Amino acid sequence: MSRKVIIAGNWKMNKTAAEGKALVEALKPLVADVCPECAEIVVCPPFTTLAAVVEAARGSNIKVGAQNVHWAESGAFTGEISAAMLKEAGAEFVILGHSERRQYFGETDETVNKRLKAALAAGLKPIVCIGELLEEREGGRTEEVLARQLEGGLAGLTGEEMSRVVIAYEPVWAIGTGKTATPEMAELTHNFIRCTLNDLFGREIGEGVRIQYGGSMKPENAKELVAQRNIDGGLIGGAALKAESFSALIHNAIAK
Ligand code: 13P
């Protein structure tokens, strides 16, 4: 089964609207040669930068996503953003359950699941993040943790809904640390994730789900990582904040 590569930049809490617009304007000509059939390119700015980035990306091959969404349609949820608000701002994708949200903002598999259902109902394309902590890997509990995150986060989804979801495997110990999982180590884990998806949703759906790697992915290691059978792209932090490095990473990831 061939799965289209998807490279997404998670800008985290970086880039004002003016800075985000400038980044996309700089990125556009650098990635104009990447055909939509070869790879999907996504940038995920902060909420207040979304509209400016959507405008700057219009007519290009760069798609736009948000970094979180609340599950309610509206109401007394100070500081939260609804799926309809993201859609209106022009977001196509939304990142859910990033480890920083799990670590610092009390995100759980249950709340990821509620956000996921709201995102799918609104027609957003969710990127669901999973990943183990260093002590969990060292304690031999990686598979147990990932299985729990997948079962909880994806609970109650139909196969059709699952086919619209992208999974991002981000080992927490590799995020922003410069430590990348080796391609072989990442592939073993991606293969485990694939098998778990096959068990949960059947092979026909599981084999089609794209699984991104995230955690210190750089222009230098993107090719080897994405060359692995079950690594279908990347979710990029630091290297997505400059047009040159993000473009180089994308080109390396899809180089034959
Ligand atoms: P880095 O690429 O900076 O390690 O961040 C990865 C990440 O968290 C993307 O969501």
JSON list of N, CA, C and O and ligand atoms in Angstrom, two decimals, residues 10 12 98 100 170 174-177 214-217 235-239, ligand 1:
[
{"chain": "A", "resi": 10, "resn": "ASN", "atom": "N", "xyz": [5.34, 21.92, 13.17]},
{"chain": "A", "resi": 10, "resn": "ASN", "atom": "CA", "xyz": [4.64, 22.37, 14.37]},
{"chain": "A", "resi": 10, "resn": "ASN", "atom": "C", "xyz": [5.42, 23.56, 14.92]},
{"chain": "A", "resi": 10, "resn": "ASN", "atom": "O", "xyz": [6.49, 23.38, 15.47]},
{"chain": "A", "resi": 12, "resn": "LYS", "atom": "N", "xyz": [4.73, 25.41, 17.34]},
{"chain": "A", "resi": 12, "resn": "LYS", "atom": "CA", "xyz": [4.57, 25.57, 18.79]},
{"chain": "A", "resi": 12, "resn": "LYS", "atom": "C", "xyz": [4.26, 27.04, 19.10]},
{"chain": "A", "resi": 12, "resn": "LYS", "atom": "O", "xyz": [3.57, 27.68, 18.31]},
{"chain": "A", "resi": 98, "resn": "HIS", "atom": "N", "xyz": [-0.35, 16.50, 21.63]},
{"chain": "A", "resi": 98, "resn": "HIS", "atom": "CA", "xyz": [1.11, 16.65, 21.63]},
{"chain": "A", "resi": 98, "resn": "HIS", "atom": "C", "xyz": [1.65, 16.43, 23.04]},
{"chain": "A", "resi": 98, "resn": "HIS", "atom": "O", "xyz": [0.99, 16.78, 24.02]},
{"chain": "A", "resi": 100, "resn": "GLU", "atom": "N", "xyz": [3.72, 17.96, 24.74]},
{"chain": "A", "resi": 100, "resn": "GLU", "atom": "CA", "xyz": [3.80, 19.17, 25.57]},
{"chain": "A", "resi": 100, "resn": "GLU", "atom": "C", "xyz": [2.45, 19.49, 26.19]},
{"chain": "A", "resi": 100, "resn": "GLU", "atom": "O", "xyz": [2.36, 19.98, 27.32]},
{"chain": "A", "resi": 170, "resn": "GLU", "atom": "N", "xyz": [6.07, 10.52, 18.45]},
{"chain": "A", "resi": 170, "resn": "GLU", "atom": "CA", "xyz": [7.12, 11.42, 18.92]},
{"chain": "A", "resi": 170, "resn": "GLU", "atom": "C", "xyz": [7.64, 10.91, 20.26]},
{"chain": "A", "resi": 170, "resn": "GLU", "atom": "O", "xyz": [7.02, 11.17, 21.30]},
{"chain": "A", "resi": 174, "resn": "ALA", "atom": "N", "xyz": [13.14, 12.56, 22.53]},
{"chain": "A", "resi": 174, "resn": "ALA", "atom": "CA", "xyz": [13.80, 13.03, 21.30]},
{"chain": "A", "resi": 174, "resn": "ALA", "atom": "C", "xyz": [13.33, 14.42, 20.88]},
{"chain": "A", "resi": 174, "resn": "ALA", "atom": "O", "xyz": [13.84, 14.99, 19.93]},
{"chain": "A", "resi": 175, "resn": "ILE", "atom": "N", "xyz": [12.35, 14.98, 21.62]},
{"chain": "A", "resi": 175, "resn": "ILE", "atom": "CA", "xyz": [11.78, 16.27, 21.21]},
{"chain": "A", "resi": 175, "resn": "ILE", "atom": "C", "xyz": [12.65, 17.42, 21.70]},
{"chain": "A", "resi": 175, "resn": "ILE", "atom": "O", "xyz": [12.84, 17.59, 22.90]},
{"chain": "A", "resi": 176, "resn": "GLY", "atom": "N", "xyz": [13.18, 18.17, 20.76]},
{"chain": "A", "resi": 176, "resn": "GLY", "atom": "CA", "xyz": [13.96, 19.36, 21.09]},
{"chain": "A", "resi": 176, "resn": "GLY", "atom": "C", "xyz": [15.28, 19.07, 21.79]},
{"chain": "A", "resi": 176, "resn": "GLY", "atom": "O", "xyz": [15.91, 19.97, 22.34]},
{"chain": "A", "resi": 177, "resn": "THR", "atom": "N", "xyz": [15.70, 17.83, 21.79]},
{"chain": "A", "resi": 177, "resn": "THR", "atom": "CA", "xyz": [16.90, 17.46, 22.52]},
{"chain": "A", "resi": 177, "resn": "THR", "atom": "C", "xyz": [18.09, 17.20, 21.60]},
{"chain": "A", "resi": 177, "resn": "THR", "atom": "O", "xyz": [19.21, 17.07, 22.07]},
{"chain": "A", "resi": 214, "resn": "GLY", "atom": "N", "xyz": [8.42, 12.15, 14.78]},
{"chain": "A", "resi": 214, "resn": "GLY", "atom": "CA", "xyz": [8.75, 13.49, 15.26]},
{"chain": "A", "resi": 214, "resn": "GLY", "atom": "C", "xyz": [9.75, 13.41, 16.40]},
{"chain": "A", "resi": 214, "resn": "GLY", "atom": "O", "xyz": [9.67, 12.50, 17.24]},
{"chain": "A", "resi": 215, "resn": "GLY", "atom": "N", "xyz": [10.64, 14.37, 16.45]},
{"chain": "A", "resi": 215, "resn": "GLY", "atom": "CA", "xyz": [11.65, 14.40, 17.52]},
{"chain": "A", "resi": 215, "resn": "GLY", "atom": "C", "xyz": [13.02, 14.59, 16.91]},
{"chain": "A", "resi": 215, "resn": "GLY", "atom": "O", "xyz": [13.64, 13.64, 16.46]},
{"chain": "A", "resi": 216, "resn": "SER", "atom": "N", "xyz": [13.44, 15.87, 16.86]},
{"chain": "A", "resi": 216, "resn": "SER", "atom": "CA", "xyz": [14.77, 16.22, 16.31]},
{"chain": "A", "resi": 216, "resn": "SER", "atom": "C", "xyz": [14.95, 15.71, 14.88]},
{"chain": "A", "resi": 216, "resn": "SER", "atom": "O", "xyz": [16.06, 15.30, 14.51]},
{"chain": "A", "resi": 217, "resn": "MET", "atom": "N", "xyz": [13.88, 15.73, 14.09]},
{"chain": "A", "resi": 217, "resn": "MET", "atom": "CA", "xyz": [14.07, 15.44, 12.67]},
{"chain": "A", "resi": 217, "resn": "MET", "atom": "C", "xyz": [14.67, 16.68, 12.01]},
{"chain": "A", "resi": 217, "resn": "MET", "atom": "O", "xyz": [14.23, 17.80, 12.27]},
{"chain": "A", "resi": 235, "resn": "LEU", "atom": "N", "xyz": [6.76, 15.12, 11.80]},
{"chain": "A", "resi": 235, "resn": "LEU", "atom": "CA", "xyz": [6.19, 16.28, 12.48]},
{"chain": "A", "resi": 235, "resn": "LEU", "atom": "C", "xyz": [7.39, 17.02, 13.08]},
{"chain": "A", "resi": 235, "resn": "LEU", "atom": "O", "xyz": [8.09, 16.48, 13.94]},
{"chain": "A", "resi": 236, "resn": "ILE", "atom": "N", "xyz": [7.61, 18.22, 12.58]},
{"chain": "A", "resi": 236, "resn": "ILE", "atom": "CA", "xyz": [8.88, 18.89, 12.78]},
{"chain": "A", "resi": 236, "resn": "ILE", "atom": "C", "xyz": [8.73, 20.11, 13.67]},
{"chain": "A", "resi": 236, "resn": "ILE", "atom": "O", "xyz": [7.86, 20.95, 13.40]},
{"chain": "A", "resi": 237, "resn": "GLY", "atom": "N", "xyz": [9.56, 20.23, 14.69]},
{"chain": "A", "resi": 237, "resn": "GLY", "atom": "CA", "xyz": [9.55, 21.43, 15.53]},
{"chain": "A", "resi": 237, "resn": "GLY", "atom": "C", "xyz": [10.59, 22.43, 15.06]},
{"chain": "A", "resi": 237, "resn": "GLY", "atom": "O", "xyz": [10.38, 23.17, 14.10]},
{"chain": "A", "resi": 238, "resn": "GLY", "atom": "N", "xyz": [11.73, 22.41, 15.70]},
{"chain": "A", "resi": 238, "resn": "GLY", "atom": "CA", "xyz": [12.78, 23.42, 15.46]},
{"chain": "A", "resi": 238, "resn": "GLY", "atom": "C", "xyz": [13.13, 23.64, 13.99]},
{"chain": "A", "resi": 238, "resn": "GLY", "atom": "O", "xyz": [13.24, 24.79, 13.54]},
{"chain": "A", "resi": 239, "resn": "ALA", "atom": "N", "xyz": [13.29, 22.57, 13.24]},
{"chain": "A", "resi": 239, "resn": "ALA", "atom": "CA", "xyz": [13.74, 22.70, 11.84]},
{"chain": "A", "resi": 239, "resn": "ALA", "atom": "C", "xyz": [12.65, 23.24, 10.92]},
{"chain": "A", "resi": 239, "resn": "ALA", "atom": "O", "xyz": [12.91, 23.52, 9.75]},
{"chain": "B", "resi": 1, "resn": "13P", "atom": "P1", "xyz": [11.73, 19.07, 17.44]},
{"chain": "B", "resi": 1, "resn": "13P", "atom": "O1", "xyz": [11.73, 18.79, 15.95]},
{"chain": "B", "resi": 1, "resn": "13P", "atom": "O2", "xyz": [12.12, 20.47, 17.78]},
{"chain": "B", "resi": 1, "resn": "13P", "atom": "O3", "xyz": [12.46, 18.03, 18.21]},
{"chain": "B", "resi": 1, "resn": "13P", "atom": "O4", "xyz": [10.17, 18.98, 17.90]},
{"chain": "B", "resi": 1, "resn": "13P", "atom": "C1", "xyz": [9.43, 17.87, 17.53]},
{"chain": "B", "resi": 1, "resn": "13P", "atom": "C2", "xyz": [8.01, 18.13, 17.89]},
{"chain": "B", "resi": 1, "resn": "13P", "atom": "O5", "xyz": [7.65, 18.19, 19.04]},
{"chain": "B", "resi": 1, "resn": "13P", "atom": "C3", "xyz": [7.06, 18.33, 16.78]},
{"chain": "B", "resi": 1, "resn": "13P", "atom": "O6", "xyz": [5.76, 18.29, 17.23]}
]
